[in-house]
Amino acid sequence: MTSTGQTETPSTTLAPRTAFPLHKRVLTALAAVSILGAAGCAGAEAESPASGSPAAEAPTGATTTAPTSTEEPATAAPSGSAAANDPAPTAAAASDQTYTDGTYTQTGSYQSPAGPEEVGVTITLEADVVTAVEVEPMPDNPTTTMYQERFAGGISDAIVGKKLDELAVDKVAGSSLTSGGFNEATGKIKSEAQI
Amino acid sequence: MADSFSFEAIGTSWRVDSRAPLLPRQRTELLQLAEEYDTLYSRFRQDSGVTALAESGGHLPLPRHGAALGALMRTLHDLTGGGVTPLVGERLAAQGYDADYSFVPTAPPSPSRAWDDLLDWTTDGVTLAEPALLDVGAAGKGQLVDLMVESLVAAGHQDVIVDASGDMRRVGDGSITVALEHPYDASSAIGTVGLGSGALCASASNRRTWGDGLHHVLDARTGRCVDTVVASWVLAEDAMTADGLCTALFVADPVELAGSFDFDYVLMYSDGRARFSTPLAGALFS
């Protein structure tokens, strides 16, 4: 373990994640899934036998997956923003690893209902395993935090809808048939109110 | 579907479809389940358990499924900071949604009374320290859907849907396509979702309305009608959970519920925008 300091302290990099507030953990899990998706694919292409399954287990945070490689070359601390999708060639050539260990930060932007917003994602890679993920909202205005918490899904523009008779569906889920008693009562009131 | 059975129960229309024939005794059992449930929980009946509690408080023994409903109501209560509670019943009635369907508010909106001071819901049943009108509408219809599905599965049905006017649960292979009814236009849909084995429930505030902006979804923390969310749909494993989450989504952010429940959702706001969980991103028409 000669290359980077981070690889020797995987448990400390993991520890803050368990203390995240709930909503943040949800975001973190999503980010981890998408990032690991990329890492897993790249690992498979490089035919690195160790990279696939540990990576898949990492985001649960239930166990600390210790780095197994002891031969990673001492490379400069990575700073490229696209590193997560861009394997460092020297590391891959010299060992079983596809990625250089280290902490990577990427800034993403998206269109929120409040305008364009940014979110920062920081991941820690050790022996091709993501050992920590942090998602940092970077709000520009007061409503942004609220919208970023809705990251888990999405928000559409105003829905126009399609006519049911133009759709091939088996069932309809809605409220138009709800509460016969209620409808009966309002119908009665209407008829009583008629002159 | 080879066989179908339609009936009225707990104030709404039901339809059961099954690939196998629905035998007379199975149909009877469904009606009995609905009658028993209604006798316990309906606040629109003079002879119900809930009405007795409203008159004199005390203890109402509940069958086994009562514990599950109480546990869900309590979880939703806690996750929504009291926005969902069975004690909303008396506030709904005070706003005019009462047993006589008077539709005349008798008191200004006010927060529901606090659960802990008044209500003890255990595995045996419900105990009230003093009289209070309870309403389990948040999840009760869904639970009755579940009880019917379980009854049919126990009788050997393997491909069956119980649909209580939009709150439904399905057991079977493959999936069906369900339209999400547009809350402002019942002849339109805002999208479609696939339903495999599981439940899909819907809630909308615009159908059961009366008076000046009054409808049946109250935020129990304020006693006022929720006017920002107009409709919600939830996909979950069982209908009680899906129904309860539909209600909770009117008063809580989905993120606040996501840690405790596994579900997908669509929410529609009064301005016509919709919000959805990631797996349902393709479900909506745009």
PDB file of N, CA and C in Angstrom, chain A residues 116-172:
ATOM      1  N   PRO A 116     -31.439  26.740 -14.485  1.00  0.00           N
ATOM      2  CA  PRO A 116     -30.308  25.807 -14.482  1.00  0.00           C
ATOM      3  C   PRO A 116     -29.635  25.767 -13.121  1.00  0.00           C
ATOM      4  N   GLU A 117     -29.328  24.573 -12.638  1.00  0.00           N
ATOM      5  CA  GLU A 117     -28.718  24.421 -11.319  1.00  0.00           C
ATOM      6  C   GLU A 117     -27.571  23.438 -11.408  1.00  0.00           C
ATOM      7  N   GLU A 118     -26.712  23.482 -10.409  1.00  0.00           N
ATOM      8  CA  GLU A 118     -25.563  22.587 -10.404  1.00  0.00           C
ATOM      9  C   GLU A 118     -25.587  21.700  -9.174  1.00  0.00           C
ATOM     10  N   VAL A 119     -24.997  20.532  -9.336  1.00  0.00           N
ATOM     11  CA  VAL A 119     -24.859  19.624  -8.211  1.00  0.00           C
ATOM     12  C   VAL A 119     -23.465  19.002  -8.316  1.00  0.00           C
ATOM     13  N   GLY A 120     -22.789  18.892  -7.172  1.00  0.00           N
ATOM     14  CA  GLY A 120     -21.451  18.327  -7.166  1.00  0.00           C
ATOM     15  C   GLY A 120     -21.480  16.898  -6.667  1.00  0.00           C
ATOM     16  N   VAL A 121     -20.781  16.009  -7.371  1.00  0.00           N
ATOM     17  CA  VAL A 121     -20.718  14.617  -6.956  1.00  0.00           C
ATOM     18  C   VAL A 121     -19.255  14.258  -6.715  1.00  0.00           C
ATOM     19  N   THR A 122     -18.955  13.772  -5.528  1.00  0.00           N
ATOM     20  CA  THR A 122     -17.589  13.368  -5.199  1.00  0.00           C
ATOM     21  C   THR A 122     -17.595  11.879  -4.884  1.00  0.00           C
ATOM     22  N   ILE A 123     -16.718  11.136  -5.584  1.00  0.00           N
ATOM     23  CA  ILE A 123     -16.625   9.713  -5.274  1.00  0.00           C
ATOM     24  C   ILE A 123     -15.188   9.368  -4.910  1.00  0.00           C
ATOM     25  N   THR A 124     -15.052   8.364  -4.093  1.00  0.00           N
ATOM     26  CA  THR A 124     -13.721   7.867  -3.737  1.00  0.00           C
ATOM     27  C   THR A 124     -13.571   6.468  -4.314  1.00  0.00           C
ATOM     28  N   LEU A 125     -12.512   6.273  -5.083  1.00  0.00           N
ATOM     29  CA  LEU A 125     -12.243   4.984  -5.711  1.00  0.00           C
ATOM     30  C   LEU A 125     -11.057   4.324  -5.037  1.00  0.00           C
ATOM     31  N   GLU A 126     -11.228   3.067  -4.684  1.00  0.00           N
ATOM     32  CA  GLU A 126     -10.119   2.285  -4.138  1.00  0.00           C
ATOM     33  C   GLU A 126     -10.144   0.921  -4.788  1.00  0.00           C
ATOM     34  N   ALA A 127      -9.098   0.576  -5.479  1.00  0.00           N
ATOM     35  CA  ALA A 127      -9.010  -0.719  -6.156  1.00  0.00           C
ATOM     36  C   ALA A 127     -10.248  -0.975  -7.002  1.00  0.00           C
ATOM     37  N   ASP A 128     -10.640   0.050  -7.754  1.00  0.00           N
ATOM     38  CA  ASP A 128     -11.789  -0.036  -8.654  1.00  0.00           C
ATOM     39  C   ASP A 128     -13.117  -0.139  -7.920  1.00  0.00           C
ATOM     40  N   VAL A 129     -13.082   0.043  -6.634  1.00  0.00           N
ATOM     41  CA  VAL A 129     -14.329  -0.002  -5.871  1.00  0.00           C
ATOM     42  C   VAL A 129     -14.654   1.407  -5.389  1.00  0.00           C
ATOM     43  N   VAL A 130     -15.898   1.802  -5.572  1.00  0.00           N
ATOM     44  CA  VAL A 130     -16.334   3.086  -5.040  1.00  0.00           C
ATOM     45  C   VAL A 130     -16.588   2.912  -3.554  1.00  0.00           C
ATOM     46  N   THR A 131     -15.808   3.589  -2.757  1.00  0.00           N
ATOM     47  CA  THR A 131     -15.950   3.410  -1.310  1.00  0.00           C
ATOM     48  C   THR A 131     -16.670   4.571  -0.652  1.00  0.00           C
ATOM     49  N   ALA A 132     -16.853   5.652  -1.362  1.00  0.00           N
ATOM     50  CA  ALA A 132     -17.603   6.764  -0.775  1.00  0.00           C
ATOM     51  C   ALA A 132     -18.198   7.610  -1.885  1.00  0.00           C
ATOM     52  N   VAL A 133     -19.382   8.081  -1.655  1.00  0.00           N
ATOM     53  CA  VAL A 133     -20.041   8.966  -2.605  1.00  0.00           C
ATOM     54  C   VAL A 133     -20.638  10.119  -1.824  1.00  0.00           C
ATOM     55  N   GLU A 134     -20.421  11.308  -2.310  1.00  0.00           N
ATOM     56  CA  GLU A 134     -21.077  12.454  -1.683  1.00  0.00           C
ATOM     57  C   GLU A 134     -21.724  13.301  -2.760  1.00  0.00           C
ATOM     58  N   VAL A 135     -22.938  13.680  -2.508  1.00  0.00           N
ATOM     59  CA  VAL A 135     -23.633  14.571  -3.427  1.00  0.00           C
ATOM     60  C   VAL A 135     -23.821  15.902  -2.719  1.00  0.00           C
ATOM     61  N   GLU A 136     -23.327  16.940  -3.331  1.00  0.00           N
ATOM     62  CA  GLU A 136     -23.370  18.249  -2.687  1.00  0.00           C
ATOM     63  C   GLU A 136     -24.183  19.224  -3.530  1.00  0.00           C
ATOM     64  N   PRO A 137     -25.362  19.548  -3.076  1.00  0.00           N
ATOM     65  CA  PRO A 137     -26.118  20.554  -3.811  1.00  0.00           C
ATOM     66  C   PRO A 137     -25.395  21.898  -3.752  1.00  0.00           C
ATOM     67  N   MET A 138     -25.465  22.641  -4.831  1.00  0.00           N
ATOM     68  CA  MET A 138     -24.840  23.963  -4.851  1.00  0.00           C
ATOM     69  C   MET A 138     -25.898  24.995  -5.198  1.00  0.00           C
ATOM     70  N   PRO A 139     -26.754  25.278  -4.249  1.00  0.00           N
ATOM     71  CA  PRO A 139     -27.906  26.108  -4.578  1.00  0.00           C
ATOM     72  C   PRO A 139     -27.541  27.569  -4.844  1.00  0.00           C
ATOM     73  N   ASP A 140     -28.154  28.105  -5.844  1.00  0.00           N
ATOM     74  CA  ASP A 140     -27.981  29.514  -6.161  1.00  0.00           C
ATOM     75  C   ASP A 140     -29.100  30.365  -5.578  1.00  0.00           C
ATOM     76  N   ASN A 141     -30.229  29.752  -5.352  1.00  0.00           N
ATOM     77  CA  ASN A 141     -31.350  30.526  -4.829  1.00  0.00           C
ATOM     78  C   ASN A 141     -32.127  29.678  -3.833  1.00  0.00           C
ATOM     79  N   PRO A 142     -32.960  30.293  -3.038  1.00  0.00           N
ATOM     80  CA  PRO A 142     -33.600  29.568  -1.924  1.00  0.00           C
ATOM     81  C   PRO A 142     -34.456  28.383  -2.347  1.00  0.00           C
ATOM     82  N   THR A 143     -35.029  28.436  -3.512  1.00  0.00           N
ATOM     83  CA  THR A 143     -35.910  27.326  -3.891  1.00  0.00           C
ATOM     84  C   THR A 143     -35.124  26.145  -4.436  1.00  0.00           C
ATOM     85  N   THR A 144     -33.850  26.347  -4.697  1.00  0.00           N
ATOM     86  CA  THR A 144     -33.095  25.304  -5.371  1.00  0.00           C
ATOM     87  C   THR A 144     -32.953  24.053  -4.523  1.00  0.00           C
ATOM     88  N   THR A 145     -32.683  24.240  -3.237  1.00  0.00           N
ATOM     89  CA  THR A 145     -32.492  23.079  -2.380  1.00  0.00           C
ATOM     90  C   THR A 145     -33.706  22.178  -2.428  1.00  0.00           C
ATOM     91  N   MET A 146     -34.871  22.806  -2.405  1.00  0.00           N
ATOM     92  CA  MET A 146     -36.096  22.019  -2.468  1.00  0.00           C
ATOM     93  C   MET A 146     -36.148  21.207  -3.755  1.00  0.00           C
ATOM     94  N   TYR A 147     -35.818  21.825  -4.855  1.00  0.00           N
ATOM     95  CA  TYR A 147     -35.909  21.112  -6.115  1.00  0.00           C
ATOM     96  C   TYR A 147     -34.835  20.028  -6.215  1.00  0.00           C
ATOM     97  N   GLN A 148     -33.678  20.306  -5.637  1.00  0.00           N
ATOM     98  CA  GLN A 148     -32.635  19.286  -5.722  1.00  0.00           C
ATOM     99  C   GLN A 148     -32.993  18.066  -4.894  1.00  0.00           C
ATOM    100  N   GLU A 149     -33.762  18.269  -3.857  1.00  0.00           N
ATOM    101  CA  GLU A 149     -34.195  17.116  -3.091  1.00  0.00           C
ATOM    102  C   GLU A 149     -35.178  16.265  -3.886  1.00  0.00           C
ATOM    103  N   ARG A 150     -35.710  16.830  -4.913  1.00  0.00           N
ATOM    104  CA  ARG A 150     -36.605  16.061  -5.773  1.00  0.00           C
ATOM    105  C   ARG A 150     -35.827  15.347  -6.866  1.00  0.00           C
ATOM    106  N   PHE A 151     -34.538  15.315  -6.721  1.00  0.00           N
ATOM    107  CA  PHE A 151     -33.659  14.689  -7.692  1.00  0.00           C
ATOM    108  C   PHE A 151     -34.038  13.237  -7.917  1.00  0.00           C
ATOM    109  N   ALA A 152     -34.589  12.623  -6.872  1.00  0.00           N
ATOM    110  CA  ALA A 152     -34.918  11.201  -6.946  1.00  0.00           C
ATOM    111  C   ALA A 152     -35.844  10.898  -8.117  1.00  0.00           C
ATOM    112  N   GLY A 153     -36.584  11.840  -8.548  1.00  0.00           N
ATOM    113  CA  GLY A 153     -37.473  11.585  -9.672  1.00  0.00           C
ATOM    114  C   GLY A 153     -37.348  12.700 -10.677  1.00  0.00           C
ATOM    115  N   GLY A 154     -38.436  13.296 -11.031  1.00  0.00           N
ATOM    116  CA  GLY A 154     -38.383  14.390 -11.972  1.00  0.00           C
ATOM    117  C   GLY A 154     -39.671  15.152 -11.916  1.00  0.00           C
ATOM    118  N   ILE A 155     -39.664  16.290 -12.532  1.00  0.00           N
ATOM    119  CA  ILE A 155     -40.864  17.105 -12.587  1.00  0.00           C
ATOM    120  C   ILE A 155     -41.150  17.422 -14.043  1.00  0.00           C
ATOM    121  N   SER A 156     -42.361  17.187 -14.443  1.00  0.00           N
ATOM    122  CA  SER A 156     -42.719  17.424 -15.824  1.00  0.00           C
ATOM    123  C   SER A 156     -43.264  18.832 -15.986  1.00  0.00           C
ATOM    124  N   ASP A 157     -43.349  19.262 -17.214  1.00  0.00           N
ATOM    125  CA  ASP A 157     -44.132  20.459 -17.497  1.00  0.00           C
ATOM    126  C   ASP A 157     -45.596  20.111 -17.311  1.00  0.00           C
ATOM    127  N   ALA A 158     -46.439  21.105 -17.458  1.00  0.00           N
ATOM    128  CA  ALA A 158     -47.864  20.852 -17.309  1.00  0.00           C
ATOM    129  C   ALA A 158     -48.299  19.714 -18.231  1.00  0.00           C
ATOM    130  N   ILE A 159     -49.026  18.774 -17.637  1.00  0.00           N
ATOM    131  CA  ILE A 159     -49.452  17.592 -18.374  1.00  0.00           C
ATOM    132  C   ILE A 159     -50.698  17.932 -19.196  1.00  0.00           C
ATOM    133  N   VAL A 160     -50.678  17.545 -20.443  1.00  0.00           N
ATOM    134  CA  VAL A 160     -51.840  17.801 -21.288  1.00  0.00           C
ATOM    135  C   VAL A 160     -52.803  16.623 -21.244  1.00  0.00           C
ATOM    136  N   GLY A 161     -52.274  15.432 -21.277  1.00  0.00           N
ATOM    137  CA  GLY A 161     -53.127  14.258 -21.233  1.00  0.00           C
ATOM    138  C   GLY A 161     -53.547  13.782 -22.612  1.00  0.00           C
ATOM    139  N   LYS A 162     -54.012  12.547 -22.653  1.00  0.00           N
ATOM    140  CA  LYS A 162     -54.539  11.969 -23.890  1.00  0.00           C
ATOM    141  C   LYS A 162     -55.921  11.414 -23.608  1.00  0.00           C
ATOM    142  N   LYS A 163     -56.763  11.441 -24.600  1.00  0.00           N
ATOM    143  CA  LYS A 163     -58.107  10.913 -24.433  1.00  0.00           C
ATOM    144  C   LYS A 163     -58.057   9.400 -24.198  1.00  0.00           C
ATOM    145  N   LEU A 164     -58.839   8.956 -23.222  1.00  0.00           N
ATOM    146  CA  LEU A 164     -58.829   7.538 -22.885  1.00  0.00           C
ATOM    147  C   LEU A 164     -59.234   6.675 -24.066  1.00  0.00           C
ATOM    148  N   ASP A 165     -60.145   7.187 -24.884  1.00  0.00           N
ATOM    149  CA  ASP A 165     -60.600   6.329 -25.982  1.00  0.00           C
ATOM    150  C   ASP A 165     -59.553   6.212 -27.090  1.00  0.00           C
ATOM    151  N   GLU A 166     -58.464   6.975 -26.957  1.00  0.00           N
ATOM    152  CA  GLU A 166     -57.367   6.808 -27.914  1.00  0.00           C
ATOM    153  C   GLU A 166     -56.300   5.860 -27.376  1.00  0.00           C
ATOM    154  N   LEU A 167     -56.500   5.377 -26.148  1.00  0.00           N
ATOM    155  CA  LEU A 167     -55.486   4.541 -25.509  1.00  0.00           C
ATOM    156  C   LEU A 167     -55.982   3.109 -25.407  1.00  0.00           C
ATOM    157  N   ALA A 168     -55.040   2.177 -25.501  1.00  0.00           N
ATOM    158  CA  ALA A 168     -55.381   0.778 -25.271  1.00  0.00           C
ATOM    159  C   ALA A 168     -54.968   0.431 -23.847  1.00  0.00           C
ATOM    160  N   VAL A 169     -55.907   0.509 -22.918  1.00  0.00           N
ATOM    161  CA  VAL A 169     -55.583   0.194 -21.523  1.00  0.00           C
ATOM    162  C   VAL A 169     -56.574  -0.813 -20.976  1.00  0.00           C
ATOM    163  N   ASP A 170     -56.130  -1.510 -19.922  1.00  0.00           N
ATOM    164  CA  ASP A 170     -56.976  -2.514 -19.291  1.00  0.00           C
ATOM    165  C   ASP A 170     -57.816  -1.919 -18.158  1.00  0.00           C
ATOM    166  N   LYS A 171     -57.270  -0.906 -17.516  1.00  0.00           N
ATOM    167  CA  LYS A 171     -57.916  -0.343 -16.327  1.00  0.00           C
ATOM    168  C   LYS A 171     -57.659   1.152 -16.290  1.00  0.00           C
ATOM    169  N   VAL A 172     -58.433   1.837 -15.471  1.00  0.00           N
ATOM    170  CA  VAL A 172     -58.190   3.251 -15.214  1.00  0.00           C
ATOM    171  C   VAL A 172     -58.074   3.440 -13.713  1.00  0.00           C
TER     172      VAL A 172
END
